[in-house]
Amino acid sequence: MVVIVNISNPINQLSAEELEKIYLGKRGFWEWGKPIKMVDLVEEDMNENKSARAIFSAMYMDKSLPALKSYWIRAIFSGKGQPPLVFGRREDVVNYVSQNMEAIGYVRMGELGADNVKSIKILMDNKP
Amino acid sequence: MIHMDFLGAASGFFWRIMTKKFSSKLTRLIFPTSLAISMMVCLVSAGAGHAAKLDAINIYGYFDLDYRITTGDRYSKSGPDDPNLKNGAFDQRHLNILTDIMVSPNLSLRTHIEFEHGIHPSADSASVVMEYGFGEFALSDALKIRGGKILSPYGLFSEIHDATPAYLAVSLPETFYRAEFKGGHMLVPKWMTGFAVLGELSILSSRHNVEYVVYVGNGESRFTTNESSQDDNPNKAIGCRVQFISSREIFIIGVSSYFGDRAISTEEMRVPHIAFAGHASLTWKEINLTGEFGRSQMGSVTENTWYVQSSFRVGKFTPYVRVQVMDPSDAEPEDFWTVYVAGVNLKVTDALFVKVEWDENARGRRNNDIISGEARNFGEFRASFTLMF
C-alpha cells in the first residue's frame, strides 16, 4: 500500500500514529494549517473485505471493517466528524489527490500515473 | 487574522476571570458574554455568509420501526413516552435527518432534526425536535468553538442520544440516560443552548489522546430544561467532560460534571443541580466491556445510577448483556429500578440493523413511577428495525 499526497504538500513522511489519527478523524489539520481531506479506496470490482480499505484499516488502524464502520457511525451521529470520501477506482483516488493540495489517499503499489501526486514514507518505528 | 488576535485576548481575559471567584455576578455575566463575542468574531472572520457548495453538504439520517410488548399490567406515570404495552405496539420511532455543512475549511454547521413517534397532529407523544444545531469553528484539533443548541456532553453516549444506528441495544441504558422515565430526575439537562470549547490533545509520544469539552448554557428553568430559547436564569449552567482515549481506542476512561440550578416551584425557589459521572470502555478484538456511573444532586435529592454492558461481535451478530441500576433518592429506601437486558444486534447490511432484546425490570415498592396495584416486576420484549442512510 502506498500513501499519497499532492505534490505541493510539504509533508514527505508521517509516523504510523499520525496516519492512524488522520484516518480516524482525530487529526484534522496539516502542520501547515489547512484541514486534511482523506480519501478511502474500496475497489468496486472487488469483495469489500479484500479491498484496499480493508487492508489499510487492518494495517494502520488495527480495526476490522465492521469495527471501523461502527466507529464512523458513532462519530457521524454524535456530530464529531466526517468519514473519508470513498472512491471505487484507483484512478479516482489519484486524480482527487492530484487536484487537492489538502488531500491524502492510498493505493496499491504500482505506477501513480499523475504528475501532481507523490508517495510519502510511513514510519512504523513507534507503532505499538 | 482578526479572529486569532481576538481569541488570544479573549482567552487571556477568560483565564483572568476564572482565577477569581466564579460566583460573582460580574463574572457570571462576563464568561458567557466573552465566549459569545469570540464566536461571533470567528464566524464573521471565517467568511460566514457565503453559500456552501453542494459537495460541501453531507446528509445522513436514520429510520426506526420498533415493537414492544410488556408482560403483566404496567401503568406508567411517565406519560405517553413510556406506556403500558401489554398487547404489544409498533412505533415508527424515528425519522431523523442530519446535515453537516462545511461553510469554509474551518467552519461547519451541523444539524440534527428528529421526527419522533410517527408525527401526526393528533398523536400525544409525537414530536419534532431539533436534537442539535450548532456552528463549529475549528482553530486546530486542540481548539474548537461551538455555538448553538448542543446535546450536553455527559458520559459516553449523551451526544449520540437517540441515534439508534450508533449503539448496540434497542435503547441506551434508560436508568442512566432517561432517568426521568424511571422514577428519578434527569441526571443533567439533555440539551443546552450556549457555547462550548472542545478539542483533542495528543499525549504520551502521540499515541494517546485526551479529549475535552467545556460548555456554558442556559441550564434549566422552572418545569423542565430550557434548552432552546430565552432563559433568564441568574446562574447559567456550566459543564465539562474529559476523557483519555488510548491508542486505537482500546481503552477509554473519562469523567463528566455539571453545575447549574433549577427553579422547582412557582415561587421561583431555586435549588442547585450538581452532577458527576465516570465512564470506561475496554475493547479487545471483537469484545467490548462498557460501564458508567452517575450521581446527580437536585436540591436535597441525590440520585445514583450505574450500568455495565458486555458484547461480543461474531460476524454480523453482536449479542449483548447489560445490568442497569438506579436509586432515584439515596434517602428513600426501596425506590430502586433495576433492569437486566439480554439481546442481539444483527447488522444485515451496512445500512440495516435488526435488534431484539428482553428487558427484565425489577422495581422497589417505593419507586416514584409505580402506581398503586401495579406489578413491580415485569418483562418487556423489544425489537427494532433500523435503516441508516
Coordinates of C-alpha atoms in Angstrom, one line a residue, chain B residues 13-321:
Chain B
F13 CA -9.3 37.7 29.8
F14 CA -11.3 34.5 30.4
W15 CA -8.3 33.0 32.2
R16 CA -8.0 36.0 34.5
I17 CA -11.7 35.9 35.5
M18 CA -11.5 32.1 36.0
T19 CA -8.8 32.5 38.6
K20 CA -11.1 34.8 40.6
K21 CA -14.3 33.8 42.4
F22 CA -16.6 32.4 39.9
S23 CA -19.7 33.1 41.8
S24 CA -19.6 36.9 41.4
K25 CA -22.4 38.4 39.4
L26 CA -20.0 40.2 37.2
T27 CA -18.2 37.0 36.3
R28 CA -21.4 35.2 35.6
L29 CA -22.1 37.9 33.1
I30 CA -18.6 38.2 31.6
F31 CA -18.0 34.5 31.0
P32 CA -20.8 33.7 28.6
T33 CA -20.6 37.2 27.0
S34 CA -16.9 36.9 26.2
L35 CA -17.5 33.4 24.7
A36 CA -20.4 34.7 22.7
I37 CA -18.4 37.6 21.3
S38 CA -15.5 35.3 20.4
M39 CA -17.8 33.0 18.5
M40 CA -19.3 35.9 16.6
V41 CA -16.0 37.3 15.6
C42 CA -14.9 33.8 14.5
L43 CA -17.9 33.4 12.3
V44 CA -17.5 36.8 10.6
S45 CA -13.8 36.4 10.1
A46 CA -14.2 32.9 8.7
G47 CA -16.3 34.1 5.9
A48 CA -19.8 33.1 7.0
G49 CA -22.4 34.2 4.7
H50 CA -21.0 32.6 1.6
A51 CA -23.2 29.9 0.1
A52 CA -21.9 26.4 0.7
K53 CA -21.2 24.3 -2.4
L54 CA -23.2 21.2 -2.9
D55 CA -20.3 18.9 -2.4
A56 CA -19.7 20.6 1.0
I57 CA -23.1 19.4 2.3
N58 CA -23.4 15.9 3.7
I59 CA -26.8 14.5 4.7
Y60 CA -27.2 11.5 7.0
G61 CA -30.2 10.0 8.7
Y62 CA -32.0 7.0 10.1
F63 CA -35.4 5.5 10.4
D64 CA -36.7 3.1 13.1
L65 CA -39.6 0.8 13.4
D66 CA -39.9 -0.6 16.9
Y67 CA -42.1 -3.2 18.5
R68 CA -42.6 -3.6 22.3
I69 CA -44.8 -5.9 24.3
T70 CA -44.9 -6.0 28.1
T71 CA -45.8 -8.8 30.4
G72 CA -48.4 -8.1 33.0
D73 CA -50.1 -4.9 33.9
R74 CA -47.9 -1.9 34.0
Y75 CA -49.2 1.7 34.3
S76 CA -46.7 4.4 33.9
K77 CA -46.8 7.9 35.4
S78 CA -44.3 8.9 32.9
G79 CA -46.8 9.6 30.2
P80 CA -47.2 8.5 26.6
D81 CA -43.5 8.2 26.0
D82 CA -43.3 5.1 28.3
P83 CA -46.7 3.5 28.1
N84 CA -48.3 0.3 29.2
L85 CA -48.0 -2.1 26.2
K86 CA -49.3 -5.5 27.4
N87 CA -50.9 -6.0 24.0
G88 CA -47.8 -5.0 22.1
A89 CA -47.4 -2.0 19.8
F90 CA -45.5 -0.9 16.8
D91 CA -43.8 2.5 16.9
Q92 CA -42.4 4.4 14.0
R93 CA -39.9 5.7 16.4
H94 CA -37.5 7.9 14.5
L95 CA -37.1 9.6 11.2
N96 CA -34.1 11.7 11.8
I97 CA -32.1 13.8 9.3
L98 CA -28.7 15.2 10.0
T99 CA -26.8 17.7 7.9
D100 CA -23.2 18.6 8.0
I101 CA -22.3 21.7 6.0
M102 CA -18.7 22.8 5.5
V103 CA -19.2 26.6 5.2
S104 CA -15.5 27.1 4.9
P105 CA -12.4 24.9 5.7
N106 CA -12.6 25.9 9.4
L107 CA -16.3 26.5 9.8
S108 CA -19.0 23.9 9.8
L109 CA -22.7 23.9 10.6
R110 CA -24.3 20.7 12.0
T111 CA -27.9 20.0 12.5
H112 CA -30.0 17.0 13.6
I113 CA -33.8 17.2 13.1
E114 CA -35.9 14.5 14.7
F115 CA -39.5 13.4 13.7
E116 CA -40.4 11.0 16.5
H117 CA -43.2 8.5 17.0
G118 CA -44.8 8.9 13.6
I119 CA -45.6 12.6 13.7
H120 CA -49.4 13.3 13.4
P121 CA -51.3 16.3 14.7
S122 CA -53.5 14.1 17.0
A123 CA -50.7 12.0 18.5
D124 CA -49.9 12.7 22.1
S125 CA -46.3 11.7 22.1
A126 CA -45.1 12.6 18.7
S127 CA -42.7 15.4 18.3
V128 CA -40.4 17.3 16.0
V129 CA -37.2 18.3 17.8
M130 CA -34.0 19.9 16.8
E131 CA -31.7 17.5 18.6
Y132 CA -28.8 19.8 17.9
G133 CA -27.9 22.7 15.7
F134 CA -24.6 24.4 16.1
G135 CA -21.8 26.1 14.3
E136 CA -18.3 24.9 14.9
F137 CA -15.2 26.9 14.3
A138 CA -12.0 24.8 14.3
L139 CA -8.8 26.7 15.0
S140 CA -6.9 23.4 15.4
D141 CA -7.5 19.9 16.6
A142 CA -6.9 21.1 20.1
L143 CA -9.2 24.1 20.0
K144 CA -12.7 24.3 18.5
I145 CA -15.6 26.5 19.5
R146 CA -19.2 25.5 19.1
G147 CA -22.2 27.7 19.5
G148 CA -25.9 26.8 19.3
K149 CA -28.0 24.0 20.7
I150 CA -26.0 21.0 21.7
L151 CA -26.6 17.7 23.4
S152 CA -25.0 18.2 26.8
P153 CA -21.7 16.2 26.9
Y154 CA -22.1 13.8 29.9
G155 CA -20.8 10.3 29.9
L156 CA -20.1 8.2 26.8
F157 CA -23.4 8.4 24.8
S158 CA -25.2 11.6 25.7
E159 CA -24.2 13.2 22.3
I160 CA -25.4 10.2 20.4
H161 CA -28.7 10.4 22.3
D162 CA -31.4 8.9 20.0
A163 CA -29.2 7.8 17.1
T164 CA -30.1 4.1 17.2
P165 CA -27.6 3.0 14.5
A166 CA -24.8 4.2 16.7
Y167 CA -25.4 1.9 19.7
L168 CA -26.0 -1.8 20.1
A169 CA -29.1 -2.2 22.1
V170 CA -32.7 -1.0 21.3
S171 CA -32.2 1.9 23.7
L172 CA -29.3 3.4 25.6
P173 CA -29.3 2.4 29.3
E174 CA -32.5 4.2 30.4
T175 CA -31.7 4.3 34.1
F176 CA -28.7 6.5 33.1
Y177 CA -29.9 8.4 30.0
R178 CA -33.6 8.6 30.7
A179 CA -33.8 8.5 34.5
E180 CA -36.8 10.8 34.4
F181 CA -38.8 7.9 33.0
K182 CA -37.7 5.6 35.7
G183 CA -38.9 7.4 38.8
G184 CA -36.0 9.8 39.1
H185 CA -34.8 13.1 37.7
M186 CA -32.7 13.8 34.6
L187 CA -29.0 13.4 35.6
V188 CA -28.3 16.5 33.6
P189 CA -30.4 18.5 31.1
K190 CA -30.2 16.6 27.8
W191 CA -29.8 19.8 25.7
M192 CA -28.0 23.0 26.2
T193 CA -28.1 26.2 24.3
G194 CA -24.9 28.1 24.6
F195 CA -21.2 27.8 23.8
A196 CA -18.7 25.0 24.1
V197 CA -14.9 24.9 23.8
L198 CA -13.5 21.5 22.9
G199 CA -10.6 19.7 21.3
E200 CA -8.2 16.7 21.4
L201 CA -4.6 16.7 22.6
S202 CA -2.1 14.1 21.8
I203 CA -0.1 12.8 24.8
L204 CA 2.5 10.1 25.7
S205 CA 4.5 10.1 22.4
S206 CA 1.4 11.0 20.4
R207 CA 0.0 7.5 20.9
H208 CA -2.9 8.5 23.1
N209 CA -5.4 11.3 23.1
V210 CA -7.1 13.5 25.7
E211 CA -10.4 14.9 24.6
Y212 CA -12.0 17.7 26.5
V213 CA -15.2 19.8 26.3
V214 CA -16.2 22.7 28.5
Y215 CA -19.6 24.4 28.0
V216 CA -21.8 27.1 29.3
G217 CA -25.5 27.3 28.5
N218 CA -29.0 28.2 29.7
G219 CA -29.4 25.3 32.1
E220 CA -32.9 24.6 33.4
S221 CA -35.9 26.7 34.0
R222 CA -38.9 26.1 36.3
F223 CA -40.5 23.0 35.0
T224 CA -38.1 21.5 32.5
T225 CA -34.9 22.1 30.7
N226 CA -34.9 25.4 28.9
E227 CA -32.6 24.2 26.3
S228 CA -33.7 26.0 23.2
S229 CA -34.8 29.6 23.9
Q230 CA -34.6 32.6 26.1
D231 CA -33.7 32.0 29.7
D232 CA -33.2 34.5 32.4
N233 CA -31.5 32.1 34.8
P234 CA -29.3 34.1 37.2
N235 CA -26.8 31.3 37.0
K236 CA -26.0 29.8 33.7
A237 CA -25.1 26.1 33.7
I238 CA -21.5 25.0 33.3
G239 CA -20.3 21.6 32.5
C240 CA -17.3 19.7 31.3
R241 CA -16.1 16.3 30.2
V242 CA -12.6 15.0 30.0
Q243 CA -11.7 11.6 28.6
F244 CA -8.5 9.7 28.0
I245 CA -8.6 7.7 24.7
S246 CA -5.8 5.1 24.3
S247 CA -4.2 4.3 21.0
R248 CA -6.7 2.6 18.7
E249 CA -9.4 3.3 21.2
I250 CA -8.8 0.1 23.1
F251 CA -9.4 1.9 26.4
I252 CA -11.4 4.9 27.1
I253 CA -11.9 6.4 30.6
G254 CA -13.4 9.8 31.5
V255 CA -15.3 12.0 33.9
S256 CA -18.1 14.5 33.4
S257 CA -19.6 17.2 35.6
Y258 CA -22.4 19.7 35.5
F259 CA -23.2 22.7 37.7
G260 CA -26.4 24.5 37.4
D261 CA -29.6 25.3 39.3
R262 CA -33.3 24.8 38.7
A263 CA -36.5 26.5 39.9
I264 CA -38.7 23.8 41.3
S265 CA -41.8 25.8 42.3
T266 CA -43.9 28.7 41.1
E267 CA -42.3 30.8 43.8
E268 CA -39.1 30.5 41.9
M269 CA -37.2 28.8 44.7
R270 CA -34.1 27.7 43.1
V271 CA -32.1 24.6 44.1
P272 CA -28.6 23.7 42.9
H273 CA -28.3 20.9 40.4
I274 CA -24.9 19.3 40.5
A275 CA -23.9 16.1 38.7
F276 CA -20.8 13.9 38.3
A277 CA -20.3 10.9 36.2
G278 CA -17.5 8.5 35.3
H279 CA -17.2 6.1 32.3
A280 CA -14.9 3.5 31.0
S281 CA -14.9 1.3 27.9
L282 CA -12.5 -1.5 27.0
T283 CA -12.4 -3.0 23.5
W284 CA -10.2 -6.1 22.7
K285 CA -10.7 -7.5 19.3
E286 CA -14.4 -8.0 19.0
I287 CA -15.2 -7.9 22.7
N288 CA -16.3 -4.7 24.4
L289 CA -17.0 -4.0 28.1
T290 CA -18.5 -0.7 28.9
G291 CA -19.6 0.8 32.2
E292 CA -20.8 4.2 33.5
F293 CA -21.9 5.6 36.9
G294 CA -23.7 8.9 37.5
R295 CA -24.6 10.9 40.6
S296 CA -26.9 13.8 40.4
Q297 CA -27.9 16.1 43.3
M298 CA -31.0 18.2 42.8
G299 CA -31.5 20.2 46.0
S300 CA -31.8 17.6 48.8
V301 CA -32.4 14.7 46.5
T302 CA -29.3 12.6 45.4
E303 CA -29.8 10.1 42.6
N304 CA -27.3 7.4 41.8
T305 CA -27.1 5.1 38.8
W306 CA -24.7 2.8 37.1
Y307 CA -24.7 0.1 34.4
V308 CA -22.3 -2.4 32.8
Q309 CA -22.6 -3.8 29.4
S310 CA -20.7 -6.5 27.6
S311 CA -20.8 -7.5 24.0
F312 CA -19.0 -9.8 21.6
R313 CA -19.2 -9.5 17.8
V314 CA -19.4 -12.7 15.8
G315 CA -19.7 -11.8 12.1
K316 CA -22.9 -9.9 11.6
F317 CA -24.2 -10.8 15.0
T318 CA -23.4 -8.9 18.2
P319 CA -25.0 -10.4 21.3
Y320 CA -25.0 -8.2 24.4
V321 CA -26.0 -8.3 28.1

